[in-house]
Amino acid sequence: MSGCATLILAGGSGARMGSDVPKQYLDLCGLPVLRRTVTVFLDHPLVDNVQVVIGEEDKNNYEAAVTGLDLPDPVIGGITRQASSRKGLEGLASTNPDIVLIHDAARALIDAATIDAVISALDLNHAVLPGIPVADTLKRVLGDTAIVSDTIDRTTLWRAQTPQGFRFDKILDAHRQFENEDLTDDAAVAERAGTDVAMVRGNENNFKITTQDDLERAKTMMSSSMGDTRIGTGFDVHAFGDGDCLTLCGIEIDHEQGLEGHSDADVAMHAITDALLGAIAAGDIGNHFPPSDEKWRGAASYVFLEHAAKLISDRNGSIANIDLTIICETPKIGPHRVRMQESLASLLSIEVSRISVKATTTEKLGFTGRNEGIAAQAVAAVRLP
Ligand code: MG
């Protein structure tokens, strides 16, 4: 048996969002909703592994959203939420965890304290969910006329949230036994199987991002908690040398010369990496990847960039924007600009619109003017909680 597993249900469509892209893949302050949700659980000390359940048609969205995270292949869900949940549980069966948390991908503002409360209550219960007592007066409205038929006593009513926690064997059995019922949450499946389900108090902020208004509300909340804006700058130079191509922003460009360097000499990516490290005062690229270390000879520079990005995400930060200037007489940057932006956006899991790639010459002056090498400078803004 192995501790606590988490199942994240990301099979929903974007129907109520009015978007072609399902809500869990939309941007929430620089990172996809799903990535934010998954990261909270991956970072939680009591969670041992995270399994995501996705829609068949969302494989590409999924891969883009979770690039670089330590996750097993996704499980493909079913037609209903209940079916998706069961498939996810079956996918975890071989690892046989003691307990499982089942969470909606669209609840990206889940906090560690709610996860703690659910796990802790599982010591004494087989099934636990977080919820909020209903504060508003509830009205029943019948028909199309929107006429109120009666007022419902709310004193015993709670709004159900996730993550819902279960003894793994209990909830898997319950799902297998009541597989065709289309129940709307896993607690209902446990109830159906006769298991007592305990309620713990959830967090009002742990709402499900369902509509465009919800997404805006989540962005506002997230932004207000990310008020520490940092700026970093980076500068780098590499000399031309033998070769017939060079790499800039991860894009290989045919050229009459290559660039000299210990790694792949991607001068542009080095400048950006230093800007990101500078923004969080985490030293420079040479501290993290010493040129004296043979390990980095010929290394692809995306390793450096992803390391800087991980240091930022480890601090729950996000990259607000990057502005790169490449300074050279040759090669021409313009034809490659869009691919460079896309390459960086994909490596950093941020929107292309947050990355600017510019180029200039020094009017034939200085070493870049004499076409002896390429210089690059970058500015990055990073937001931290
Ligand atoms: Mg360099």
CSV table of C-alpha atoms and ligand atoms in Angstrom, one decimal:
chain,number,residue,atom,x,y,z
A,1,MET,CA,0.0,0.0,0.0
A,2,SER,CA,1.2,3.5,-0.7
A,3,GLY,CA,-0.2,6.4,1.1
A,4,CYS,CA,-2.4,9.0,-0.5
A,5,ALA,CA,-3.2,9.3,-4.2
A,6,THR,CA,-5.0,12.2,-5.9
A,7,LEU,CA,-7.3,11.8,-8.9
A,8,ILE,CA,-7.9,15.1,-10.8
A,9,LEU,CA,-11.0,15.0,-13.0
A,10,ALA,CA,-10.3,17.2,-16.1
A,11,GLY,CA,-12.7,15.6,-18.5
A,12,GLY,CA,-15.3,18.5,-18.6
A,13,SER,CA,-16.0,20.6,-21.7
A,14,GLY,CA,-16.0,24.3,-22.0
A,15,ALA,CA,-19.7,24.5,-22.8
A,16,ARG,CA,-20.7,27.0,-20.1
A,17,MET,CA,-17.5,29.1,-20.7
A,18,GLY,CA,-18.5,29.7,-24.3
A,19,SER,CA,-15.0,28.7,-25.3
A,20,ASP,CA,-13.7,26.1,-27.7
A,21,VAL,CA,-11.0,25.2,-25.2
A,22,PRO,CA,-12.3,23.4,-22.1
A,23,LYS,CA,-12.1,25.7,-19.0
A,24,GLN,CA,-9.4,23.6,-17.3
A,25,TYR,CA,-7.0,24.5,-20.1
A,26,LEU,CA,-7.6,28.3,-20.1
A,27,ASP,CA,-5.0,30.7,-18.8
A,28,LEU,CA,-5.2,31.7,-15.2
A,29,CYS,CA,-2.6,34.4,-14.6
A,30,GLY,CA,0.1,32.9,-16.8
A,31,LEU,CA,-0.5,29.2,-16.3
A,32,PRO,CA,-3.3,26.9,-17.4
A,33,VAL,CA,-6.1,26.3,-14.8
A,34,LEU,CA,-5.2,22.5,-14.8
A,35,ARG,CA,-1.5,23.1,-14.2
A,36,ARG,CA,-2.3,25.3,-11.2
A,37,THR,CA,-4.6,22.7,-9.7
A,38,VAL,CA,-2.2,19.8,-10.3
A,39,THR,CA,0.7,21.7,-8.8
A,40,VAL,CA,-1.1,22.3,-5.5
A,41,PHE,CA,-1.4,18.6,-5.0
A,42,LEU,CA,2.1,17.7,-6.3
A,43,ASP,CA,3.5,20.2,-3.8
A,44,HIS,CA,1.4,18.9,-0.9
A,45,PRO,CA,3.7,16.9,1.5
A,46,LEU,CA,1.0,14.3,2.2
A,47,VAL,CA,0.1,13.5,-1.4
A,48,ASP,CA,2.2,10.7,-2.9
A,49,ASN,CA,1.0,10.7,-6.5
A,50,VAL,CA,-1.4,12.5,-8.8
A,51,GLN,CA,-3.4,11.0,-11.6
A,52,VAL,CA,-5.3,13.2,-14.1
A,53,VAL,CA,-8.3,12.0,-16.0
A,54,ILE,CA,-8.9,13.8,-19.3
A,55,GLY,CA,-11.2,13.8,-22.3
A,56,GLU,CA,-10.1,11.7,-25.3
A,57,GLU,CA,-10.0,14.8,-27.5
A,58,ASP,CA,-7.9,16.9,-25.1
A,59,LYS,CA,-4.6,15.0,-25.3
A,60,ASN,CA,-2.7,17.9,-26.9
A,61,ASN,CA,-4.2,20.5,-24.5
A,62,TYR,CA,-3.2,18.2,-21.7
A,63,GLU,CA,0.4,17.7,-22.8
A,64,ALA,CA,0.9,21.5,-23.3
A,65,ALA,CA,-0.6,22.2,-19.9
A,66,VAL,CA,1.5,19.9,-17.8
A,67,THR,CA,4.8,20.0,-19.6
A,68,GLY,CA,7.7,19.2,-17.2
A,69,LEU,CA,5.5,18.1,-14.3
A,70,ASP,CA,6.1,14.7,-12.7
A,71,LEU,CA,2.9,12.9,-13.8
A,72,PRO,CA,2.0,9.5,-15.1
A,73,ASP,CA,0.2,9.2,-18.5
A,74,PRO,CA,-3.4,10.5,-18.2
A,75,VAL,CA,-6.4,8.2,-17.9
A,76,ILE,CA,-9.1,8.8,-20.6
A,77,GLY,CA,-12.4,9.5,-18.9
A,78,GLY,CA,-15.9,8.4,-19.6
A,79,ILE,CA,-19.1,10.1,-20.8
A,80,THR,CA,-20.2,11.1,-17.3
A,81,ARG,CA,-18.3,12.5,-14.3
A,82,GLN,CA,-19.0,9.3,-12.4
A,83,ALA,CA,-17.7,7.2,-15.3
A,84,SER,CA,-14.5,9.3,-15.5
A,85,SER,CA,-14.0,9.0,-11.7
A,86,ARG,CA,-14.4,5.2,-11.9
A,87,LYS,CA,-11.9,4.9,-14.8
A,88,GLY,CA,-9.4,7.0,-12.8
A,89,LEU,CA,-9.9,4.8,-9.7
A,90,GLU,CA,-9.4,1.7,-11.9
A,91,GLY,CA,-6.2,3.3,-13.2
A,92,LEU,CA,-4.9,3.7,-9.6
A,93,ALA,CA,-5.9,0.1,-8.6
A,94,SER,CA,-2.5,-1.3,-9.4
A,95,THR,CA,-0.8,1.1,-7.0
A,96,ASN,CA,-3.4,0.4,-4.3
A,97,PRO,CA,-3.1,3.5,-2.2
A,98,ASP,CA,-4.6,3.7,1.3
A,99,ILE,CA,-6.6,6.8,0.6
A,100,VAL,CA,-7.6,8.7,-2.5
A,101,LEU,CA,-8.6,12.4,-2.9
A,102,ILE,CA,-10.8,13.1,-5.9
A,103,HIS,CA,-10.8,16.7,-7.1
A,104,ASP,CA,-12.3,18.8,-9.8
A,105,ALA,CA,-9.7,20.2,-12.1
A,106,ALA,CA,-11.6,23.5,-12.3
A,107,ARG,CA,-11.2,24.2,-8.6
A,108,ALA,CA,-7.7,25.7,-9.1
A,109,LEU,CA,-7.7,27.8,-6.0
A,110,ILE,CA,-7.8,24.8,-3.7
A,111,ASP,CA,-5.6,25.5,-0.6
A,112,ALA,CA,-3.4,23.2,1.3
A,113,ALA,CA,-5.4,23.7,4.5
A,114,THR,CA,-8.5,22.2,3.0
A,115,ILE,CA,-6.5,19.2,1.7
A,116,ASP,CA,-5.1,18.8,5.2
A,117,ALA,CA,-8.6,18.9,6.7
A,118,VAL,CA,-9.9,16.2,4.4
A,119,ILE,CA,-6.9,13.9,4.9
A,120,SER,CA,-6.9,14.3,8.6
A,121,ALA,CA,-10.7,13.5,8.9
A,122,LEU,CA,-10.0,10.2,7.0
A,123,ASP,CA,-8.3,8.9,10.1
A,124,LEU,CA,-11.7,8.4,11.6
A,125,ASN,CA,-14.0,8.2,8.5
A,126,HIS,CA,-14.1,6.2,5.3
A,127,ALA,CA,-15.4,9.1,3.3
A,128,VAL,CA,-15.0,12.9,3.8
A,129,LEU,CA,-15.9,16.0,1.8
A,130,PRO,CA,-15.3,19.7,2.3
A,131,GLY,CA,-18.3,22.0,2.1
A,132,ILE,CA,-19.7,25.4,3.0
A,133,PRO,CA,-23.0,25.9,4.9
A,134,VAL,CA,-25.6,27.6,2.7
A,135,ALA,CA,-25.9,31.3,3.7
A,136,ASP,CA,-28.4,32.5,1.2
A,137,THR,CA,-32.2,31.9,1.6
A,138,LEU,CA,-33.1,29.2,-0.9
A,139,LYS,CA,-36.2,29.4,-3.2
A,140,ARG,CA,-37.8,26.8,-5.3
A,141,VAL,CA,-38.8,28.1,-8.7
A,142,LEU,CA,-41.1,26.1,-10.9
A,143,GLY,CA,-41.7,26.3,-14.7
A,144,ASP,CA,-40.8,29.0,-17.2
A,145,THR,CA,-42.7,31.8,-15.4
A,146,ALA,CA,-39.9,32.2,-12.7
A,147,ILE,CA,-42.6,32.2,-10.0
A,148,VAL,CA,-41.4,31.1,-6.6
A,149,SER,CA,-43.3,28.1,-5.3
A,150,ASP,CA,-41.7,27.9,-1.8
A,151,THR,CA,-38.8,28.7,0.5
A,152,ILE,CA,-36.6,25.8,1.5
A,153,ASP,CA,-35.2,25.5,5.0
A,154,ARG,CA,-31.5,25.9,4.6
A,155,THR,CA,-30.4,25.2,8.1
A,156,THR,CA,-29.1,21.8,7.4
A,157,LEU,CA,-27.8,22.4,3.8
A,158,TRP,CA,-24.2,22.6,2.7
A,159,ARG,CA,-22.6,23.2,-0.7
A,160,ALA,CA,-20.3,20.3,-1.6
A,161,GLN,CA,-16.8,20.9,-2.8
A,162,THR,CA,-13.8,18.8,-3.6
A,163,PRO,CA,-11.3,17.2,-2.9
A,164,GLN,CA,-13.4,14.4,-1.6
A,165,GLY,CA,-11.4,11.8,0.3
A,166,PHE,CA,-12.0,8.1,0.7
A,167,ARG,CA,-10.5,4.9,1.8
A,168,PHE,CA,-9.4,3.7,-1.6
A,169,ASP,CA,-10.8,0.2,-1.5
A,170,LYS,CA,-14.2,1.4,-0.3
A,171,ILE,CA,-14.7,4.0,-3.0
A,172,LEU,CA,-13.5,1.7,-5.8
A,173,ASP,CA,-15.9,-1.0,-4.6
A,174,ALA,CA,-18.8,1.6,-4.5
A,175,HIS,CA,-18.0,2.8,-8.0
A,176,ARG,CA,-17.9,-0.7,-9.3
A,177,GLN,CA,-21.2,-1.6,-7.6
A,178,PHE,CA,-23.2,1.5,-8.8
A,179,GLU,CA,-21.4,2.2,-12.1
A,180,ASN,CA,-24.5,3.2,-14.1
A,181,GLU,CA,-26.1,5.8,-11.8
A,182,ASP,CA,-24.8,9.1,-13.1
A,183,LEU,CA,-24.3,10.6,-9.6
A,184,THR,CA,-22.8,14.1,-9.6
A,185,ASP,CA,-20.1,13.6,-7.0
A,186,ASP,CA,-18.1,10.8,-5.5
A,187,ALA,CA,-19.5,11.4,-2.0
A,188,ALA,CA,-22.9,10.5,-3.5
A,189,VAL,CA,-21.5,7.2,-4.8
A,190,ALA,CA,-20.2,6.4,-1.2
A,191,GLU,CA,-23.6,7.4,0.2
A,192,ARG,CA,-25.3,5.1,-2.3
A,193,ALA,CA,-23.1,2.3,-1.0
A,194,GLY,CA,-24.2,3.0,2.6
A,195,THR,CA,-20.9,4.6,3.7
A,196,ASP,CA,-21.1,7.4,6.2
A,197,VAL,CA,-19.7,10.5,4.7
A,198,ALA,CA,-18.3,13.2,7.0
A,199,MET,CA,-18.3,16.9,6.2
A,200,VAL,CA,-15.5,19.2,7.0
A,201,ARG,CA,-15.5,23.0,6.5
A,202,GLY,CA,-14.2,24.0,3.1
A,203,ASN,CA,-12.9,27.3,1.8
A,204,GLU,CA,-15.1,29.8,0.1
A,205,ASN,CA,-12.3,30.5,-2.4
A,206,ASN,CA,-12.2,26.9,-3.6
A,207,PHE,CA,-15.0,27.5,-6.1
A,208,LYS,CA,-15.4,25.7,-9.4
A,209,ILE,CA,-14.3,27.8,-12.4
A,210,THR,CA,-17.3,27.2,-14.7
A,211,THR,CA,-18.2,30.5,-16.4
A,212,GLN,CA,-16.2,33.5,-17.8
A,213,ASP,CA,-17.3,35.4,-14.6
A,214,ASP,CA,-15.7,32.7,-12.5
A,215,LEU,CA,-12.5,32.9,-14.4
A,216,GLU,CA,-12.3,36.6,-14.0
A,217,ARG,CA,-13.0,36.3,-10.3
A,218,ALA,CA,-10.2,33.7,-10.0
A,219,LYS,CA,-7.8,36.0,-11.9
A,220,THR,CA,-8.7,38.9,-9.6
A,221,MET,CA,-8.1,36.8,-6.5
A,222,MET,CA,-4.9,35.3,-7.9
A,223,SER,CA,-3.6,38.7,-9.0
A,224,SER,CA,-4.3,40.3,-5.6
A,225,SER,CA,-2.3,37.5,-4.0
A,226,MET,CA,0.6,38.0,-6.4
A,227,GLY,CA,1.4,41.6,-5.6
A,228,ASP,CA,5.2,41.2,-5.4
A,229,THR,CA,6.4,42.1,-8.9
A,230,ARG,CA,10.1,41.6,-9.6
A,231,ILE,CA,12.1,42.7,-12.6
A,232,GLY,CA,15.3,40.9,-13.8
A,233,THR,CA,17.7,41.7,-16.6
A,234,GLY,CA,20.0,39.4,-18.5
A,235,PHE,CA,22.8,40.0,-21.0
A,236,ASP,CA,25.0,37.5,-22.9
A,237,VAL,CA,27.5,37.4,-25.8
A,238,HIS,CA,28.7,34.5,-27.9
A,239,ALA,CA,31.4,34.8,-30.6
A,240,PHE,CA,30.9,33.4,-34.1
A,241,GLY,CA,33.0,30.3,-34.9
A,242,ASP,CA,33.1,27.3,-37.1
A,243,GLY,CA,29.8,25.8,-38.2
A,244,ASP,CA,26.9,26.1,-40.5
A,245,CYS,CA,24.1,26.7,-38.2
A,246,LEU,CA,23.3,28.3,-34.8
A,247,THR,CA,20.6,28.1,-32.2
A,248,LEU,CA,18.6,31.1,-30.9
A,249,CYS,CA,15.6,30.6,-28.5
A,250,GLY,CA,15.8,26.9,-29.2
A,251,ILE,CA,15.3,27.4,-33.0
A,252,GLU,CA,18.1,26.1,-35.3
A,253,ILE,CA,19.0,28.6,-38.0
A,254,ASP,CA,21.2,27.9,-41.0
A,255,HIS,CA,24.1,30.3,-41.1
A,256,GLU,CA,27.5,30.6,-42.6
A,257,GLN,CA,29.0,30.4,-39.1
A,258,GLY,CA,28.1,28.8,-35.8
A,259,LEU,CA,28.4,30.3,-32.3
A,260,GLU,CA,31.1,29.3,-29.9
A,261,GLY,CA,30.3,28.2,-26.4
A,262,HIS,CA,30.4,25.5,-23.7
A,263,SER,CA,26.7,24.6,-24.2
A,264,ASP,CA,24.8,25.0,-27.4
A,265,ALA,CA,25.7,28.7,-27.2
A,266,ASP,CA,22.0,29.8,-27.4
A,267,VAL,CA,22.9,33.4,-26.5
A,268,ALA,CA,19.2,34.5,-26.5
A,269,MET,CA,18.1,31.8,-24.1
A,270,HIS,CA,21.0,32.5,-21.8
A,271,ALA,CA,20.0,36.2,-21.6
A,272,ILE,CA,16.4,35.2,-20.7
A,273,THR,CA,17.5,32.6,-18.2
A,274,ASP,CA,19.7,35.2,-16.4
A,275,ALA,CA,16.8,37.7,-16.5
A,276,LEU,CA,14.5,35.1,-14.8
A,277,LEU,CA,17.1,34.2,-12.2
A,278,GLY,CA,17.8,37.9,-11.7
A,279,ALA,CA,14.1,38.6,-11.0
A,280,ILE,CA,14.1,36.2,-8.1
A,281,ALA,CA,17.6,37.1,-7.0
A,282,ALA,CA,18.8,33.5,-7.6
A,283,GLY,CA,22.3,34.2,-8.9
A,284,ASP,CA,23.2,33.7,-12.6
A,285,ILE,CA,23.3,30.9,-15.1
A,286,GLY,CA,27.0,30.2,-14.2
A,287,ASN,CA,26.1,29.5,-10.6
A,288,HIS,CA,23.6,26.9,-11.5
A,289,PHE,CA,25.4,25.4,-14.5
A,290,PRO,CA,29.2,26.0,-14.1
A,291,PRO,CA,31.0,26.1,-17.4
A,292,SER,CA,33.8,24.1,-15.6
A,293,ASP,CA,31.4,21.2,-15.3
A,294,GLU,CA,31.8,18.8,-18.3
A,295,LYS,CA,28.2,17.7,-17.8
A,296,TRP,CA,27.0,20.9,-19.6
A,297,ARG,CA,29.3,20.6,-22.6
A,298,GLY,CA,27.1,20.9,-25.7
A,299,ALA,CA,24.0,21.0,-23.4
A,300,ALA,CA,20.7,22.2,-25.0
A,301,SER,CA,20.0,25.5,-23.3
A,302,TYR,CA,16.3,24.8,-22.6
A,303,VAL,CA,17.6,22.9,-19.6
A,304,PHE,CA,18.9,26.1,-18.1
A,305,LEU,CA,15.7,28.0,-19.0
A,306,GLU,CA,13.4,25.3,-17.5
A,307,HIS,CA,15.5,25.3,-14.4
A,308,ALA,CA,15.0,29.0,-13.9
A,309,ALA,CA,11.2,28.6,-14.6
A,310,LYS,CA,11.0,25.8,-12.0
A,311,LEU,CA,12.7,28.0,-9.4
A,312,ILE,CA,9.9,30.5,-10.0
A,313,SER,CA,7.1,28.0,-9.9
A,314,ASP,CA,8.7,26.5,-6.7
A,315,ARG,CA,8.0,29.9,-5.2
A,316,ASN,CA,4.4,29.8,-6.6
A,317,GLY,CA,5.4,32.7,-8.8
A,318,SER,CA,4.5,33.3,-12.5
A,319,ILE,CA,6.3,35.0,-15.4
A,320,ALA,CA,4.4,38.2,-16.3
A,321,ASN,CA,6.4,38.9,-19.5
A,322,ILE,CA,9.8,38.6,-21.2
A,323,ASP,CA,11.2,41.2,-23.6
A,324,LEU,CA,14.3,40.0,-25.5
A,325,THR,CA,16.5,42.0,-27.8
A,326,ILE,CA,19.0,40.1,-30.1
A,327,ILE,CA,21.8,42.4,-31.3
A,328,CYS,CA,23.6,41.3,-34.5
A,329,GLU,CA,24.3,42.1,-38.1
A,330,THR,CA,23.5,38.5,-39.2
A,331,PRO,CA,21.5,36.3,-39.3
A,332,LYS,CA,18.2,38.0,-40.0
A,333,ILE,CA,16.0,37.4,-37.0
A,334,GLY,CA,12.7,38.6,-38.5
A,335,PRO,CA,11.8,35.4,-40.4
A,336,HIS,CA,12.3,33.3,-37.2
A,337,ARG,CA,10.7,35.6,-34.7
A,338,VAL,CA,7.3,33.9,-34.4
A,339,ARG,CA,8.8,30.5,-34.0
A,340,MET,CA,11.2,31.8,-31.3
A,341,GLN,CA,8.2,33.2,-29.4
A,342,GLU,CA,6.3,29.9,-29.7
A,343,SER,CA,9.4,27.9,-28.7
A,344,LEU,CA,9.9,30.0,-25.5
A,345,ALA,CA,6.1,30.0,-24.7
A,346,SER,CA,6.0,26.3,-24.9
A,347,LEU,CA,9.1,25.8,-22.8
A,348,LEU,CA,7.9,28.2,-20.1
A,349,SER,CA,4.2,27.2,-20.3
A,350,ILE,CA,3.1,30.8,-20.7
A,351,GLU,CA,1.1,32.6,-23.4
A,352,VAL,CA,2.9,33.7,-26.6
A,353,SER,CA,1.6,37.2,-26.0
A,354,ARG,CA,3.7,37.4,-22.8
A,355,ILE,CA,6.9,37.0,-24.9
A,356,SER,CA,8.5,39.7,-27.1
A,357,VAL,CA,11.4,38.9,-29.4
A,358,LYS,CA,13.1,41.9,-31.0
A,359,ALA,CA,16.2,42.4,-33.0
A,360,THR,CA,18.5,45.3,-33.8
A,361,THR,CA,22.0,46.0,-35.2
A,362,THR,CA,24.7,48.4,-33.8
A,363,GLU,CA,25.0,50.1,-37.2
A,364,LYS,CA,28.3,48.3,-38.0
A,365,LEU,CA,29.8,49.6,-34.8
A,366,GLY,CA,31.6,47.5,-32.1
A,367,PHE,CA,32.0,43.7,-32.1
A,368,THR,CA,28.4,43.0,-33.2
A,369,GLY,CA,28.8,45.6,-35.9
A,370,ARG,CA,31.9,43.8,-37.2
A,371,ASN,CA,29.9,40.6,-37.2
A,372,GLU,CA,32.1,38.9,-34.7
A,373,GLY,CA,29.3,37.5,-32.6
A,374,ILE,CA,25.8,38.0,-31.2
A,375,ALA,CA,24.7,39.8,-28.1
A,376,ALA,CA,21.4,39.4,-26.4
A,377,GLN,CA,19.7,41.3,-23.6
A,378,ALA,CA,16.5,40.4,-21.9
A,379,VAL,CA,14.1,41.8,-19.3
A,380,ALA,CA,11.7,39.6,-17.4
A,381,ALA,CA,8.9,40.5,-15.0
A,382,VAL,CA,8.0,37.9,-12.4
A,383,ARG,CA,5.1,38.0,-10.0
A,384,LEU,CA,5.4,36.3,-6.6
A,385,PRO,CA,2.8,35.9,-3.9
B,1,MG,MG,26.1,32.2,-22.7
